Tab-separated table of C-alpha atoms and ligand atoms in Angstrom:
chain	number	residue	atom	x	y	z
E	132	MET	CA	-5.975	16.770	-4.486
E	133	ILE	CA	-3.334	19.542	-2.596
E	134	PRO	CA	-0.478	20.228	-4.754
E	135	ASN	CA	2.836	19.438	-3.787
E	136	GLN	CA	2.896	16.628	-1.786
E	137	TRP	CA	4.688	13.440	-1.585
E	138	TYR	CA	1.681	11.215	-2.096
E	139	ALA	CA	2.088	7.459	-0.585
E	140	ILE	CA	0.060	5.665	-4.138
E	141	LEU	CA	1.220	2.015	-4.771
E	142	PRO	CA	2.987	-0.939	-2.585
E	143	SER	CA	7.144	-1.228	-4.272
E	144	LYS	CA	6.353	-4.776	-5.028
E	145	SER	CA	3.551	-3.624	-6.903
E	146	VAL	CA	6.462	-3.195	-10.048
E	147	GLY	CA	8.892	-5.338	-10.549
E	148	LYS	CA	12.440	-5.841	-12.609
E	149	ASN	CA	11.384	-5.675	-16.281
E	150	GLU	CA	8.068	-4.613	-15.452
E	151	ILE	CA	5.504	-2.272	-16.181
E	152	ALA	CA	2.491	-1.269	-14.307
E	153	ALA	CA	-0.539	0.760	-14.893
E	154	VAL	CA	-2.089	2.375	-12.294
E	155	ARG	CA	-4.893	5.527	-12.067
E	156	ARG	CA	-3.814	8.170	-9.310
E	157	LEU	CA	-4.825	11.143	-8.764
E	158	ASN	CA	-6.630	11.544	-11.683
E	159	LEU	CA	-3.861	10.457	-13.793
E	160	ASP	CA	-2.651	7.600	-15.879
E	161	LEU	CA	0.424	6.751	-15.634
E	162	ALA	CA	3.338	3.718	-16.146
E	163	LEU	CA	5.581	2.663	-13.312
E	164	PHE	CA	8.700	0.617	-13.979
E	165	ARG	CA	12.186	0.690	-12.790
E	166	ASN	CA	15.536	1.082	-14.986
E	167	SER	CA	18.627	-1.349	-15.373
E	168	SER	CA	19.517	0.118	-11.458
E	169	GLY	CA	16.047	-0.938	-10.357
E	170	GLU	CA	15.420	2.935	-9.489
E	171	ILE	CA	11.354	3.253	-9.536
E	172	CYS	CA	10.546	5.423	-12.102
E	173	CYS	CA	6.915	7.059	-14.169
E	174	VAL	CA	6.103	8.487	-17.175
E	175	VAL	CA	2.501	9.300	-18.197
E	176	ASP	CA	0.919	6.097	-19.790
E	177	GLN	CA	0.220	7.786	-23.021
E	178	CYS	CA	2.779	7.468	-26.281
E	179	PRO	CA	3.214	11.139	-28.061
E	180	HIS	CA	2.939	9.608	-30.839
E	181	ARG	CA	-0.273	8.110	-31.608
E	182	GLY	CA	-1.861	7.537	-28.066
E	183	ALA	CA	-1.426	4.014	-27.410
E	184	ALA	CA	-0.587	2.628	-23.585
E	185	LEU	CA	3.434	2.641	-22.789
E	186	SER	CA	2.252	0.423	-20.162
E	187	ALA	CA	1.440	-2.673	-23.061
E	188	GLY	CA	5.069	-2.561	-24.254
E	189	LYS	CA	8.111	-3.204	-22.520
E	190	ILE	CA	10.854	-2.654	-21.208
E	191	GLU	CA	14.705	-2.562	-22.596
E	192	GLY	CA	16.965	-1.403	-20.019
E	193	ASP	CA	17.027	1.815	-18.937
E	194	TYR	CA	14.029	2.566	-21.081
E	195	ILE	CA	10.619	2.081	-21.658
E	196	ARG	CA	9.138	1.223	-25.021
E	197	CYS	CA	5.883	2.013	-26.754
E	198	PRO	CA	3.991	-1.056	-27.717
E	199	PHE	CA	3.104	0.345	-31.644
E	200	HIS	CA	6.019	1.967	-32.632
E	201	GLY	CA	8.516	0.740	-30.576
E	202	LEU	CA	9.240	4.784	-29.615
E	203	GLU	CA	11.564	4.601	-26.358
E	204	PHE	CA	11.746	7.136	-23.638
E	205	ASP	CA	13.754	6.650	-20.950
E	206	LYS	CA	13.728	7.580	-16.574
E	207	ASN	CA	13.002	11.730	-17.131
E	208	GLY	CA	10.174	10.729	-20.247
E	209	LYS	CA	12.773	11.597	-22.849
E	210	CYS	CA	12.482	9.967	-26.028
E	211	THR	CA	15.742	7.870	-26.296
E	212	PHE	CA	14.928	7.039	-29.418
E	213	ILE	CA	12.359	6.114	-32.505
E	214	PRO	CA	12.985	3.031	-35.208
E	215	ALA	CA	11.764	4.272	-38.304
E	216	ASN	CA	14.354	7.008	-38.064
E	217	GLY	CA	17.128	4.841	-37.878
E	218	LYS	CA	19.833	4.546	-35.915
E	219	ALA	CA	22.235	6.710	-37.821
E	220	SER	CA	19.101	9.370	-37.401
E	221	THR	CA	20.912	13.062	-35.301
E	222	ALA	CA	17.545	14.675	-35.647
E	223	ASP	CA	16.071	16.428	-32.450
E	224	ILE	CA	13.177	14.233	-31.094
E	225	SER	CA	12.839	16.288	-28.112
E	226	ARG	CA	9.438	16.249	-29.562
E	227	TYR	CA	8.427	13.235	-28.301
E	228	ASN	CA	9.416	13.989	-24.780
E	229	VAL	CA	6.869	12.149	-22.487
E	230	ARG	CA	5.559	13.252	-18.888
E	231	HIS	CA	6.885	11.715	-16.498
E	232	TYR	CA	6.217	12.439	-12.119
E	233	LEU	CA	9.139	12.892	-10.065
E	234	VAL	CA	8.419	9.039	-7.442
E	235	LYS	CA	10.830	7.850	-4.602
E	236	GLU	CA	10.324	4.862	-2.594
E	237	LEU	CA	10.432	3.981	1.822
E	238	ASN	CA	10.017	1.681	3.738
E	239	GLY	CA	8.272	-0.784	0.418
E	240	ILE	CA	5.568	2.405	-0.090
E	241	ILE	CA	6.139	4.567	-3.511
E	242	TYR	CA	5.417	7.958	-3.469
E	243	LEU	CA	4.665	10.576	-6.154
E	244	TRP	CA	5.521	13.886	-5.743
E	245	TYR	CA	2.268	15.812	-7.122
E	246	GLY	CA	2.791	19.455	-8.053
E	247	ASP	CA	6.200	21.672	-8.605
E	248	ALA	CA	9.020	19.303	-9.170
E	249	GLU	CA	11.421	22.112	-8.769
E	250	LYS	CA	9.379	22.445	-4.893
E	251	ALA	CA	10.084	18.830	-4.474
E	252	ALA	CA	10.922	18.690	-0.609
E	253	GLU	CA	13.307	16.735	0.989
E	254	LYS	CA	11.564	14.023	3.145
E	255	LEU	CA	9.038	11.519	2.340
E	256	PRO	CA	5.312	11.627	4.998
E	257	PHE	CA	6.155	8.580	7.056
E	258	PHE	CA	5.521	7.845	11.376
E	259	TYR	CA	9.665	7.715	11.321
E	260	ASP	CA	9.891	7.980	15.723
E	261	GLN	CA	6.431	5.652	15.423
E	262	ILE	CA	7.525	2.603	13.178
E	263	ASP	CA	11.179	0.906	12.498
E	264	GLU	CA	12.330	-2.518	11.055
E	265	THR	CA	11.828	-3.499	14.376
E	266	TYR	CA	8.565	-4.896	13.787
E	267	SER	CA	7.376	-7.501	11.130
E	268	TYR	CA	4.232	-5.694	8.373
E	269	SER	CA	1.585	-8.064	6.411
E	270	GLU	CA	-1.331	-5.314	4.128
E	271	ILE	CA	-4.370	-5.784	2.627
E	272	GLU	CA	-5.777	-3.166	-0.305
E	273	ASP	CA	-9.174	-2.428	-0.780
E	274	HIS	CA	-10.864	-0.819	-3.825
E	275	TRP	CA	-13.202	2.026	-2.188
E	276	ASN	CA	-15.853	4.163	-3.923
E	277	SER	CA	-15.068	7.174	-2.118
E	278	HIS	CA	-12.878	10.743	-2.427
E	279	TYR	CA	-9.861	9.792	-0.188
E	280	SER	CA	-11.056	13.313	2.119
E	281	ARG	CA	-14.212	10.682	2.588
E	282	CYS	CA	-11.858	7.409	4.056
E	283	ILE	CA	-8.818	10.074	5.914
E	284	GLU	CA	-11.774	11.493	7.356
E	285	ASN	CA	-13.922	8.147	8.962
E	286	GLN	CA	-9.626	7.018	10.475
E	287	LEU	CA	-9.914	10.343	12.346
E	288	ASP	CA	-13.925	9.537	13.414
E	289	VAL	CA	-14.604	8.881	16.771
E	290	VAL	CA	-18.086	9.031	17.550
E	291	HIS	CA	-18.710	6.117	14.402
E	292	VAL	CA	-16.944	3.619	15.832
E	293	PRO	CA	-20.129	2.547	18.443
E	294	ILE	CA	-22.232	2.461	15.551
E	295	VAL	CA	-20.119	1.220	12.784
E	296	HIS	CA	-18.630	-1.207	14.643
E	297	TYR	CA	-21.039	-2.623	17.313
E	298	ASN	CA	-19.995	-5.765	17.086
E	299	THR	CA	-16.435	-5.806	16.375
E	300	ILE	CA	-13.656	-2.314	18.167
E	301	GLY	CA	-17.146	-0.300	18.494
E	302	ARG	CA	-18.238	-3.599	21.017
E	303	GLY	CA	-19.415	-2.306	24.718
E	304	ASN	CA	-22.156	0.319	23.315
E	305	LYS	CA	-19.881	3.399	24.757
E	306	THR	CA	-22.189	5.992	22.459
E	307	LEU	CA	-21.526	9.351	24.353
E	308	VAL	CA	-18.539	10.841	22.969
E	309	ASN	CA	-16.380	13.073	25.333
E	310	GLY	CA	-14.516	15.488	23.215
E	311	PRO	CA	-12.179	13.903	22.116
E	312	LYS	CA	-8.575	16.832	21.730
E	313	VAL	CA	-7.124	17.317	18.989
E	314	LEU	CA	-3.753	18.143	17.999
E	315	TYR	CA	-2.055	18.539	15.049
E	316	GLU	CA	1.977	19.742	16.196
E	317	ASN	CA	5.163	18.733	13.704
E	318	GLY	CA	3.081	18.149	10.771
E	319	ILE	CA	1.143	15.307	12.369
E	320	LEU	CA	-2.342	15.701	12.969
E	321	GLN	CA	-3.354	13.343	16.364
E	322	THR	CA	-6.005	12.167	18.462
E	323	SER	CA	-7.617	9.282	20.546
E	324	ALA	CA	-11.473	8.730	21.942
E	325	ASN	CA	-12.612	9.525	24.972
E	326	ASN	CA	-15.959	7.504	24.640
E	327	GLU	CA	-18.276	6.824	27.473
E	328	THR	CA	-21.282	4.488	28.288
E	329	ASP	CA	-24.327	7.187	28.316
E	330	ASN	CA	-25.566	7.193	32.003
E	331	GLY	CA	-27.197	10.410	31.858
E	332	GLN	CA	-23.806	12.408	31.994
E	333	LYS	CA	-23.351	15.578	30.236
E	334	PRO	CA	-19.784	14.767	27.070
E	335	LYS	CA	-16.459	16.773	28.655
E	336	PRO	CA	-15.584	19.020	26.324
E	337	PRO	CA	-12.240	18.819	24.177
E	338	SER	CA	-10.280	20.533	27.009
E	339	GLU	CA	-11.253	18.180	29.750
E	340	CYS	CA	-9.811	15.302	27.314
E	341	ILE	CA	-6.256	13.645	26.520
E	342	ILE	CA	-4.169	12.144	24.496
E	343	LYS	CA	-4.207	8.477	25.717
E	344	ASP	CA	-1.382	6.046	24.406
E	345	THR	CA	-4.154	4.017	22.264
E	346	ASN	CA	-4.165	7.269	19.802
E	347	LEU	CA	-4.802	8.016	16.090
E	348	ASN	CA	-2.007	10.171	13.662
E	349	PHE	CA	-2.487	11.677	10.464
E	350	ILE	CA	-0.206	12.914	8.363
E	351	PHE	CA	-0.750	15.347	5.061
E	352	PRO	CA	-1.260	14.673	2.574
E	353	ASN	CA	-1.973	10.322	2.429
E	354	ILE	CA	-0.893	8.486	5.544
E	355	TRP	CA	-2.317	7.573	9.373
E	356	LEU	CA	-1.265	5.253	11.733
E	357	ASN	CA	-3.097	3.840	14.752
E	358	HIS	CA	-1.598	3.439	17.205
E	359	ILE	CA	-2.330	0.793	19.237
E	360	SER	CA	0.292	-0.205	21.581
E	361	SER	CA	4.274	0.457	21.560
E	362	LYS	CA	4.341	-3.627	20.143
E	363	ILE	CA	0.928	-3.225	17.393
E	364	LYS	CA	0.119	-0.221	14.446
E	365	VAL	CA	-2.360	-0.234	11.718
E	366	LEU	CA	-1.067	2.031	9.084
E	367	ILE	CA	-3.149	3.003	6.098
E	368	TYR	CA	-2.224	4.471	3.265
E	369	PHE	CA	-5.202	6.043	0.912
E	370	ALA	CA	-4.097	6.003	-2.325
E	371	PRO	CA	-5.818	8.930	-4.629
E	372	VAL	CA	-7.505	7.184	-7.963
E	373	ASP	CA	-9.894	10.440	-9.002
E	374	ASP	CA	-12.488	12.317	-8.003
E	375	GLU	CA	-14.450	9.425	-6.858
E	376	ASN	CA	-12.385	6.154	-6.333
E	377	THR	CA	-9.499	5.938	-3.417
E	378	ILE	CA	-7.309	2.811	-2.913
E	379	LEU	CA	-7.169	2.705	1.059
E	380	TYR	CA	-3.139	-0.035	2.054
E	381	ILE	CA	-4.092	-0.858	5.448
E	382	ARG	CA	-1.189	-2.614	6.682
E	383	PHE	CA	-0.428	-4.361	10.287
E	384	TYR	CA	2.591	-3.933	12.278
E	385	CYS	CA	3.975	-5.942	14.890
E	386	LYS	CA	6.843	-6.418	17.270
E	387	LEU	CA	4.969	-8.398	20.101
E	388	THR	CA	7.730	-11.461	19.789
E	389	LYS	CA	11.558	-11.341	19.825
E	390	ILE	CA	11.251	-13.386	16.441
E	391	LYS	CA	10.100	-11.478	13.443
E	392	ILE	CA	8.653	-14.597	11.967
E	393	ILE	CA	6.179	-14.905	14.827
E	394	ASN	CA	5.836	-11.453	14.605
E	395	SER	CA	4.922	-12.259	10.565
E	396	LEU	CA	3.161	-14.917	11.421
E	397	ILE	CA	0.481	-12.584	14.168
E	398	ALA	CA	1.151	-9.382	10.856
E	399	PHE	CA	-0.593	-11.981	8.875
E	400	THR	CA	-2.937	-12.737	10.739
E	401	GLY	CA	-4.131	-9.016	12.417
E	402	LYS	CA	-4.297	-7.698	8.816
E	403	PHE	CA	-8.183	-10.343	8.431
E	404	ALA	CA	-9.694	-8.696	12.044
E	405	ASN	CA	-8.708	-5.525	10.261
E	406	LYS	CA	-10.331	-6.645	6.544
E	407	ILE	CA	-13.802	-6.919	8.949
E	408	ILE	CA	-13.139	-3.433	10.319
E	409	GLU	CA	-12.738	-1.949	7.086
E	410	ARG	CA	-15.210	-3.724	5.449
E	411	GLN	CA	-17.866	-2.102	7.751
E	412	ASP	CA	-16.422	1.123	7.710
E	413	LYS	CA	-16.482	0.821	3.934
E	414	ARG	CA	-20.115	-0.172	3.297
E	415	VAL	CA	-21.097	3.637	5.329
E	416	VAL	CA	-17.886	5.912	3.704
E	417	ILE	CA	-18.968	5.149	-0.019
E	418	THR	CA	-22.814	6.290	0.181
E	419	GLN	CA	-21.560	9.658	1.756
E	420	LYS	CA	-22.843	12.788	-0.403
E	421	PRO	CA	-20.752	15.232	-1.423
E	422	LYS	CA	-18.202	12.954	-3.089
E	423	ALA	CA	-15.506	15.211	-0.909
E	424	SER	CA	-14.896	16.650	1.846
E	425	SER	CA	-14.352	20.012	2.215
E	426	PHE	CA	-14.013	22.908	4.949
E	427	LYS	CA	-16.473	25.313	3.966
E	428	SER	CA	-19.924	23.128	3.475
E	429	GLY	CA	-23.198	22.552	4.527
E	430	GLU	CA	-22.790	19.035	6.964
E	431	LYS	CA	-23.953	19.847	10.268
E	432	LEU	CA	-21.357	19.188	12.691
E	433	LEU	CA	-21.179	17.552	16.207
E	434	MET	CA	-18.815	18.431	18.905
E	435	GLY	CA	-16.810	15.137	18.207
E	436	ASP	CA	-16.650	15.648	14.692
E	437	GLY	CA	-13.282	17.668	16.714
E	438	PRO	CA	-10.317	15.415	14.380
E	439	ILE	CA	-12.361	15.981	11.147
E	440	ILE	CA	-12.701	19.876	10.930
E	441	MET	CA	-8.898	19.921	11.892
E	442	TYR	CA	-8.506	17.968	9.251
E	443	ARG	CA	-10.670	19.577	6.676
E	444	LYS	CA	-8.681	23.376	7.797
E	445	ILE	CA	-5.863	21.890	7.507
E	446	ARG	CA	-6.625	20.821	3.998
E	447	ASP	CA	-8.872	23.598	3.294
E	448	GLU	CA	-5.191	26.284	4.517
E	449	LEU	CA	-2.607	23.582	2.485
E	450	LYS	CA	-4.896	24.070	-1.244
E	451	ASN	CA	-5.185	27.999	-0.906
E	452	HIS	CA	-1.624	28.057	0.222
E	453	GLN	CA	-0.842	26.961	-2.471
E	454	ASP	CA	-2.812	28.515	-4.741
E	455	ASN	CA	-1.982	31.761	-3.572
E	456	GLN	CA	1.650	31.209	-4.403
E	457	GLN	CA	0.698	30.005	-7.986
R	729	FES	S1	2.610	4.543	-30.566
R	729	FES	FE1	3.936	5.120	-28.965
R	729	FES	S2	5.418	4.259	-31.012
R	729	FES	FE2	3.413	4.860	-32.829
R	730	FE2	FE1	-14.802	2.685	11.615
């Protein structure tokens, strides 16, 4: 994982009022809940007393209560009450505090700051310029037995489209891969497929290709957007579970009509098309070895792998930059 980043980890709707969501993300077992004002909170899902899962407990107002001996914790993981000590106790109980993580919400997504809390960036990664409230969306999720880096690379891979998706989005046997052109500007990695039918011509280098209106966009560490048209987009956030597992949350965004409910219906239908395509990818990506990709690997890459090389390079720089700072 790249440290000091906001990772999109879970849909907001997964954590209801008075509910505790037990999730594994970024190799951590976490308990997410809401305090009495609805604010999202996140603590490590292990009681410091004798190790019970806090997620099996209860929400009491602003606090999460352990199911075993009733210790209570606030949104900052601070232990606020130990029933066995009694209400009258004034003892210092700070050694019972549990680790907490910064979490925030935006557009129905919960983000977790993975790194030093004091370095937390103000702005959450999102496609602010491309998506607004005029769109309706529908979301599906799927678990892949893959490292999140492989899942992301798959969505930047223009070479696989006519092979893996030969009977869906890659119909037409456009196996010859021109470029593609790759840009990295203002924190967004962008590319687009320029594939053609192979009539014996030579593929064009990236310098002779353009970024088309239909393009792929990625913001580190884990959010991607396929700009299909000005009215249809597909967004994916790749929630890392651990080093071998990822949950993909795939949203179909639509504003084809002026009527919200119709847009919602189209988005609802569109997500099933996404599912067919996603399953075609998953079948192959889960077989990739090693599980995680890396910038310096023994893989023999092609010209068409330009977006993947760029992704690996930036990921490597972000990781090394962090290492150097520590
Ligand atoms: S294990 Fe949580 S209160 Fe004892
Ligand atoms: Fe694909």
